[in-house]
Tab-separated table of C-alpha atoms and ligand atoms in Angstrom:
chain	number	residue	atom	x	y	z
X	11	UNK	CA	17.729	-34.712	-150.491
X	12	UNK	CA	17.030	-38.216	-150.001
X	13	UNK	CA	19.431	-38.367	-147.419
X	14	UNK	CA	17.868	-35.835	-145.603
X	15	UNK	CA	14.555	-37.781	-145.722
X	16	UNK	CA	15.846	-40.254	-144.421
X	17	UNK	CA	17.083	-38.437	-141.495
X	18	UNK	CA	13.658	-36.715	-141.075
X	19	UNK	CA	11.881	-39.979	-141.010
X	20	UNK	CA	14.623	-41.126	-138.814
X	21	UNK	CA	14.048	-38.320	-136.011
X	22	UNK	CA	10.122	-39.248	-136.706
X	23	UNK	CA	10.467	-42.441	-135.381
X	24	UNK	CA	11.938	-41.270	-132.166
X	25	UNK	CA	8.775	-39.693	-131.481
X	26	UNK	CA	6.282	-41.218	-129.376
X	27	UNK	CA	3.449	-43.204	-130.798
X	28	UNK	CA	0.338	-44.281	-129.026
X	29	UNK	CA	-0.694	-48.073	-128.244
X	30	UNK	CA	-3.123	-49.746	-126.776
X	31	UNK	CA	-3.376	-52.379	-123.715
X	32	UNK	CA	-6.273	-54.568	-123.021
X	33	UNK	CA	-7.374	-55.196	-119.035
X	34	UNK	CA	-9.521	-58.363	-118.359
X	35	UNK	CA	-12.210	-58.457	-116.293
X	36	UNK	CA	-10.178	-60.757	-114.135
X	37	UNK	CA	-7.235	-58.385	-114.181
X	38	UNK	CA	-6.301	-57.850	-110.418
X	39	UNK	CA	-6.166	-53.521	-111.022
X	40	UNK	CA	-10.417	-53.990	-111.961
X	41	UNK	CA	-11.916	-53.218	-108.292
X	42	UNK	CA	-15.341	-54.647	-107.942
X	43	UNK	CA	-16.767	-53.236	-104.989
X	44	UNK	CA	-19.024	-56.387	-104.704
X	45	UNK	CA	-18.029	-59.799	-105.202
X	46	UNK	CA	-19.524	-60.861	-108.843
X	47	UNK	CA	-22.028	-63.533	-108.642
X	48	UNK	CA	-20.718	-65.079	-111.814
X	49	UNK	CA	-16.819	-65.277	-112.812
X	50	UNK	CA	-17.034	-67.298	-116.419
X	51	UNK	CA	-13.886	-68.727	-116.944
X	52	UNK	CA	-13.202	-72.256	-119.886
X	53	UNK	CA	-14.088	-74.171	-116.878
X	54	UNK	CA	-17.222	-73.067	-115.493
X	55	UNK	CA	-18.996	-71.485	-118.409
X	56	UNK	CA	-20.071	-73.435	-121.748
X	57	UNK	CA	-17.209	-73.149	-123.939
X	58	UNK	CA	-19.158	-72.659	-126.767
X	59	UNK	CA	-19.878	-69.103	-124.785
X	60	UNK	CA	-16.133	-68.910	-123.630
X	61	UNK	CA	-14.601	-69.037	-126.669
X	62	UNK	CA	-16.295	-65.520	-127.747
X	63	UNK	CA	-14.891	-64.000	-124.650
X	64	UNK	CA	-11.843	-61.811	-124.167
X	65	UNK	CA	-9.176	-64.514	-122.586
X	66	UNK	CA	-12.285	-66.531	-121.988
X	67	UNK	CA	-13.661	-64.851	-118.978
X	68	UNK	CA	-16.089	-61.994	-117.591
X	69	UNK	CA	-17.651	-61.386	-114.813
X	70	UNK	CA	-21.465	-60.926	-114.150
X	71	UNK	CA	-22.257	-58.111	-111.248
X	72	UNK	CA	-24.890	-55.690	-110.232
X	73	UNK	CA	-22.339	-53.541	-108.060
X	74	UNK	CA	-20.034	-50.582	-109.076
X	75	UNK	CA	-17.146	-51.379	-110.988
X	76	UNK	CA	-13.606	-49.376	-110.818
X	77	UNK	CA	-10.408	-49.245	-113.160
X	78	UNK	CA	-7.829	-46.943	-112.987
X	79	UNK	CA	-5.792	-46.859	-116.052
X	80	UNK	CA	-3.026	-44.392	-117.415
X	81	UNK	CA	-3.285	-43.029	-121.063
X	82	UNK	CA	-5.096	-40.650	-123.584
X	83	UNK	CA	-8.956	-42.970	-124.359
X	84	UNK	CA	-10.767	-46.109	-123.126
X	85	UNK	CA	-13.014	-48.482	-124.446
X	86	UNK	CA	-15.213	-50.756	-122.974
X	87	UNK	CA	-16.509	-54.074	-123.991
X	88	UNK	CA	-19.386	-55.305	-121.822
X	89	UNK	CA	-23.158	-56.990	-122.244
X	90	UNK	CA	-25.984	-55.392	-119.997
X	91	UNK	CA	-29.293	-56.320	-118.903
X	92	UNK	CA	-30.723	-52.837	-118.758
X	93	UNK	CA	-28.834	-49.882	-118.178
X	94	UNK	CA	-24.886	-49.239	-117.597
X	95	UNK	CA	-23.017	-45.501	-116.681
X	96	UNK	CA	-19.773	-44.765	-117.576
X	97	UNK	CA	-18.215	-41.874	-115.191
X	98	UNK	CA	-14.133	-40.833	-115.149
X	99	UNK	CA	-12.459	-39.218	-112.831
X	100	UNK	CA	-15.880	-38.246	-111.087
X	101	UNK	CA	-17.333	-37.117	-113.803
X	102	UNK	CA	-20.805	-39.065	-115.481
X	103	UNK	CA	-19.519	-39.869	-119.096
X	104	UNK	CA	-22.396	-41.806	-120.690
X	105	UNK	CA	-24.727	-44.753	-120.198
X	106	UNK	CA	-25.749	-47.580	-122.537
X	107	UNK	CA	-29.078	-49.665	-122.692
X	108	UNK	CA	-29.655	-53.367	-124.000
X	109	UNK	CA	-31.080	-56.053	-122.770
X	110	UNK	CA	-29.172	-59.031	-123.247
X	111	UNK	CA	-26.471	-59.486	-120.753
X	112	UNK	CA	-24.937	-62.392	-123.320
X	113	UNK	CA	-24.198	-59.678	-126.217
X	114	UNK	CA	-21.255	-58.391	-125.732
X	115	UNK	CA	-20.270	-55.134	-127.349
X	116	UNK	CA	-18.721	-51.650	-127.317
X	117	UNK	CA	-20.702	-49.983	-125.170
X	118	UNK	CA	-18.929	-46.866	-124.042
X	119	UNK	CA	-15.613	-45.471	-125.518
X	120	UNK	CA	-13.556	-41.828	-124.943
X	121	UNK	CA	-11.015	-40.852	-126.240
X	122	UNK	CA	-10.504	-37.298	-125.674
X	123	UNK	CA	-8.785	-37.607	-122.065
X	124	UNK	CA	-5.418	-35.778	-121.504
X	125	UNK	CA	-3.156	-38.317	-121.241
X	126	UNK	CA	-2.191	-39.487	-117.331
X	127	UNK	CA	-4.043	-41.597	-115.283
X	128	UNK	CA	-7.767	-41.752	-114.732
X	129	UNK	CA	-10.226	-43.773	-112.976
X	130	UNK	CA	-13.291	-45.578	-114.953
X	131	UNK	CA	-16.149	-46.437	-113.235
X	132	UNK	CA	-18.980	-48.661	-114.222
X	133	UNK	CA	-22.237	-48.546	-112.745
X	134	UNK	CA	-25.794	-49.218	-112.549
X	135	UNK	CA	-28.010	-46.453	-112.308
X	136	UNK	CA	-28.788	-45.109	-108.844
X	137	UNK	CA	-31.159	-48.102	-106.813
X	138	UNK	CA	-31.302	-49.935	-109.831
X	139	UNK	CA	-30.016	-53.149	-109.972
X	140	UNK	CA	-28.930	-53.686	-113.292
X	141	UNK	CA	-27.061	-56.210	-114.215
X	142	UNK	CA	-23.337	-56.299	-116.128
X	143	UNK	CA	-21.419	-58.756	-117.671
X	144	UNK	CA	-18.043	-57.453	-117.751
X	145	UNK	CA	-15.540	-58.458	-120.414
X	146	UNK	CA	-12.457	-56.196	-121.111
X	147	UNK	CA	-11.581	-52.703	-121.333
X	148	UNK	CA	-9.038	-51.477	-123.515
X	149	UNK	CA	-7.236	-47.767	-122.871
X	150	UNK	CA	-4.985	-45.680	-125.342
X	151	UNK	CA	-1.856	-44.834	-124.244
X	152	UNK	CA	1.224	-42.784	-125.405
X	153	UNK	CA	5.314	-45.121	-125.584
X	154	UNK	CA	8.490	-42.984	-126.079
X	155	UNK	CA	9.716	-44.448	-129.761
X	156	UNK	CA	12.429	-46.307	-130.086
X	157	UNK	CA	15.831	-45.047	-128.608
X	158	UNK	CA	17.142	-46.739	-131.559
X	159	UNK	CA	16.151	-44.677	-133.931
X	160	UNK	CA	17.636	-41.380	-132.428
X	161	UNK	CA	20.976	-42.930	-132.317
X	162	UNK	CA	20.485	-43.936	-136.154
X	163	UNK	CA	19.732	-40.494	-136.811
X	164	UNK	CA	22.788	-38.922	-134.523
X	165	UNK	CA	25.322	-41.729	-135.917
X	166	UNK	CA	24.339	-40.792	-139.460
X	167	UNK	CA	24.063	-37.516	-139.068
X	168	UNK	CA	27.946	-37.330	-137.746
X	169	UNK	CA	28.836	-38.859	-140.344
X	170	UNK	CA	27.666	-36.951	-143.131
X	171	UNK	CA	29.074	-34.016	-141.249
X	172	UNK	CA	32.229	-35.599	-141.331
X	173	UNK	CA	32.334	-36.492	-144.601
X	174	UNK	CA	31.140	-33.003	-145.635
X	175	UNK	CA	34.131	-31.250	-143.565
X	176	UNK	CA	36.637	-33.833	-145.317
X	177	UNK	CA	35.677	-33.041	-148.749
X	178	UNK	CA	36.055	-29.580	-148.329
X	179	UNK	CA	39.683	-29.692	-146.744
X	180	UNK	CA	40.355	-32.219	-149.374
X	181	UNK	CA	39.363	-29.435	-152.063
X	182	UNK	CA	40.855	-26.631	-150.091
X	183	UNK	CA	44.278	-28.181	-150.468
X	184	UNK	CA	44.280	-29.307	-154.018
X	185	UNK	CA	43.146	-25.987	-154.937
X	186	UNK	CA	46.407	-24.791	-152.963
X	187	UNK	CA	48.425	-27.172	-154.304
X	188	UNK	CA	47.468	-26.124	-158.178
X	189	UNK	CA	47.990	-22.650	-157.244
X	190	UNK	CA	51.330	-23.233	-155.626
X	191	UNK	CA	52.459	-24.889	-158.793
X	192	UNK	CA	51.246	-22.130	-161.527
X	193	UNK	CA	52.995	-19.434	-159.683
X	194	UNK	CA	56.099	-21.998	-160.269
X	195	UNK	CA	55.766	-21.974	-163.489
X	196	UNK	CA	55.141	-25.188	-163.908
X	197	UNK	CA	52.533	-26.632	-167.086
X	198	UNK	CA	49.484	-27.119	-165.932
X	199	UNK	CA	47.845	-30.474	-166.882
X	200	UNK	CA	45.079	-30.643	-168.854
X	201	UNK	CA	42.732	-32.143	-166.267
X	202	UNK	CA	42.898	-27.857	-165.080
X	203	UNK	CA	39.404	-27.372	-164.641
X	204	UNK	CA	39.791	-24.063	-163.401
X	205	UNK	CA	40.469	-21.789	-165.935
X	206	UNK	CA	39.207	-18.507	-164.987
X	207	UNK	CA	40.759	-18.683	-161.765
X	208	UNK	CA	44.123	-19.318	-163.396
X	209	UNK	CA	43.650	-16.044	-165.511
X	210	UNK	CA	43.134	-14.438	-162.120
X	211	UNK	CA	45.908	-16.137	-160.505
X	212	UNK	CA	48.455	-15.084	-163.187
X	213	UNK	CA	46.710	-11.707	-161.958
X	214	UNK	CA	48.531	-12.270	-158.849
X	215	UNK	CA	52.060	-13.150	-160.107
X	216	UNK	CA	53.505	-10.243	-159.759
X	217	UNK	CA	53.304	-10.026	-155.751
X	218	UNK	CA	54.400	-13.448	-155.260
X	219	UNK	CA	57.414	-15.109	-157.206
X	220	UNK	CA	60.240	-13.862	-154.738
X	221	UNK	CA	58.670	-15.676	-152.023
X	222	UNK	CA	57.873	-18.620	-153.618
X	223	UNK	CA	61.404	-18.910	-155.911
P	24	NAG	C1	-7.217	-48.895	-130.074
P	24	NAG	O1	-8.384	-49.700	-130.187
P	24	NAG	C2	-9.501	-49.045	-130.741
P	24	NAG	C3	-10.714	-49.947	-130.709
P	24	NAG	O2	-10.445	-51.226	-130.276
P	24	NAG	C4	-9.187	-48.597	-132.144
P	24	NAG	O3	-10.283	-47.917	-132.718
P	24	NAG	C5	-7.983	-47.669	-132.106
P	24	NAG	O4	-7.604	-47.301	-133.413
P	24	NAG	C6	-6.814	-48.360	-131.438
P	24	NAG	N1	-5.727	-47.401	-131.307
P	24	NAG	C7	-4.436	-47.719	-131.529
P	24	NAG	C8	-3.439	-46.644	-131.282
P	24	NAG	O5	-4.100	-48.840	-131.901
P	25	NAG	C1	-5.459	-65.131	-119.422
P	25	NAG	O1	-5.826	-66.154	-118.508
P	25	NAG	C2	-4.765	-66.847	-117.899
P	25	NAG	C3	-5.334	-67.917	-117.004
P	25	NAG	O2	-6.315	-68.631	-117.650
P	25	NAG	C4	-3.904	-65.882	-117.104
P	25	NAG	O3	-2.793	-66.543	-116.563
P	25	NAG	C5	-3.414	-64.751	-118.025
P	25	NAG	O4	-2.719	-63.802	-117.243
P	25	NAG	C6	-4.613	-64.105	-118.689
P	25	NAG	N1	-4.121	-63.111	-119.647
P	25	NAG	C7	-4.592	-61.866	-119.658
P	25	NAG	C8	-4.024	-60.987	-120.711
P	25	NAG	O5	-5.433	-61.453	-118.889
């Protein structure tokens, strides 16, 4: 039983498991379709501001943003002065109001995308200049498990097979053996744990001694 658990937990693990990666706003796959008019970095922003920021950048536009990414949800971490919409794969998602461009937070998140890839796009609302400070997105995605663990569970499992199959010849010619020896004639020790079969070899006896004397 428990080795069987172990071998279910075993094949578990070569399942795969979802992770997620983080982009940065600097990341070369984020497409801004305008240049942003302000690229914080430890450098050019106060680092008192930096420090608070994911890899201590983000970048301040008014102009569509695009990421594609590849996996199962996304969340996005910006600050907005005004409003921000949220649209994947063509499709309008959400918006989200504030208006402090410095406060950074969790303003849209989905995770209830088939997983493949997808594009996100961030934008202000139609002939509105809003304007978005850009941190980090962060998308859900599915890793095969480790190929490890299926070998484990293959290696094991041959094993246990073999052992199995062993035991049982081992068995099957002892109880041969002991049978061999009663129809001899010969005493049968005491460690004869058999008994009932003995009566029913004895049984048998009559068939058998020519051959075997
Ligand atoms: C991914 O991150 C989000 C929020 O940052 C979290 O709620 C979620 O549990 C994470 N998922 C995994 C698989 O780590
Ligand atoms: C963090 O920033 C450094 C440069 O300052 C860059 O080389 C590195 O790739 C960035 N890491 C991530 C995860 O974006």
């Amino acid at each position: 039983m428990k080795l069987l658990a172990c071998l279910l937990a075993l094949a578990a693990a070569a399942y795969a498991r979802l992770v997620n990666s983080t982009i940065d706003d600097a990341s070369p796959v984020v497409n801004y379709s305008q240049t942003p008019s302000l690229r914080c970095t430890p450098g050019t922003c106060n680092e008192e501001w930096t420090t608070r920021l994911y890899n201590g950048t983000s970048s301040t536009t008014a102009a569509p943003v695009s990421i594609p990414f590849v996996g199962s949800g996304v969340y996005v971490y910006l600050g907005v002065e005004g409003t921000v919409n949220f649209n994947i794969d063509g499709e309008f998602r959400g918006s989200f109001s504030n208006n402090n461009v410095n406060e950074i937070v969790l303003a849209f998140y989905n995770v209830s995308l088939a997983d493949g890839s997808h594009v996100l796009l961030i934008y202000p609302p139609p002939l509105r200049a809003e304007i978005i400070e850009l941190d980090y997105i962060v998308y859900t995605h599915s890793v095969p498990g480790s190929r490890t663990g299926a070998i484990v569970g293959g290696v094991v499992g041959g094993l246990v097979f073999l052992a199995l199959l062993t035991r049982g010849a081992f068995v099957l010619m002892r109880r041969r053996r002991q049978r061999r020896l009663s129809l001899r004639g010969v005493r049968l020790a005491d460690d004869w744990t058999d008994k009932a079969a003995l009566r029913l070899d004895t049984g048998a006896l009559p068939q058998k001694p020519k051959l075997v004397l």
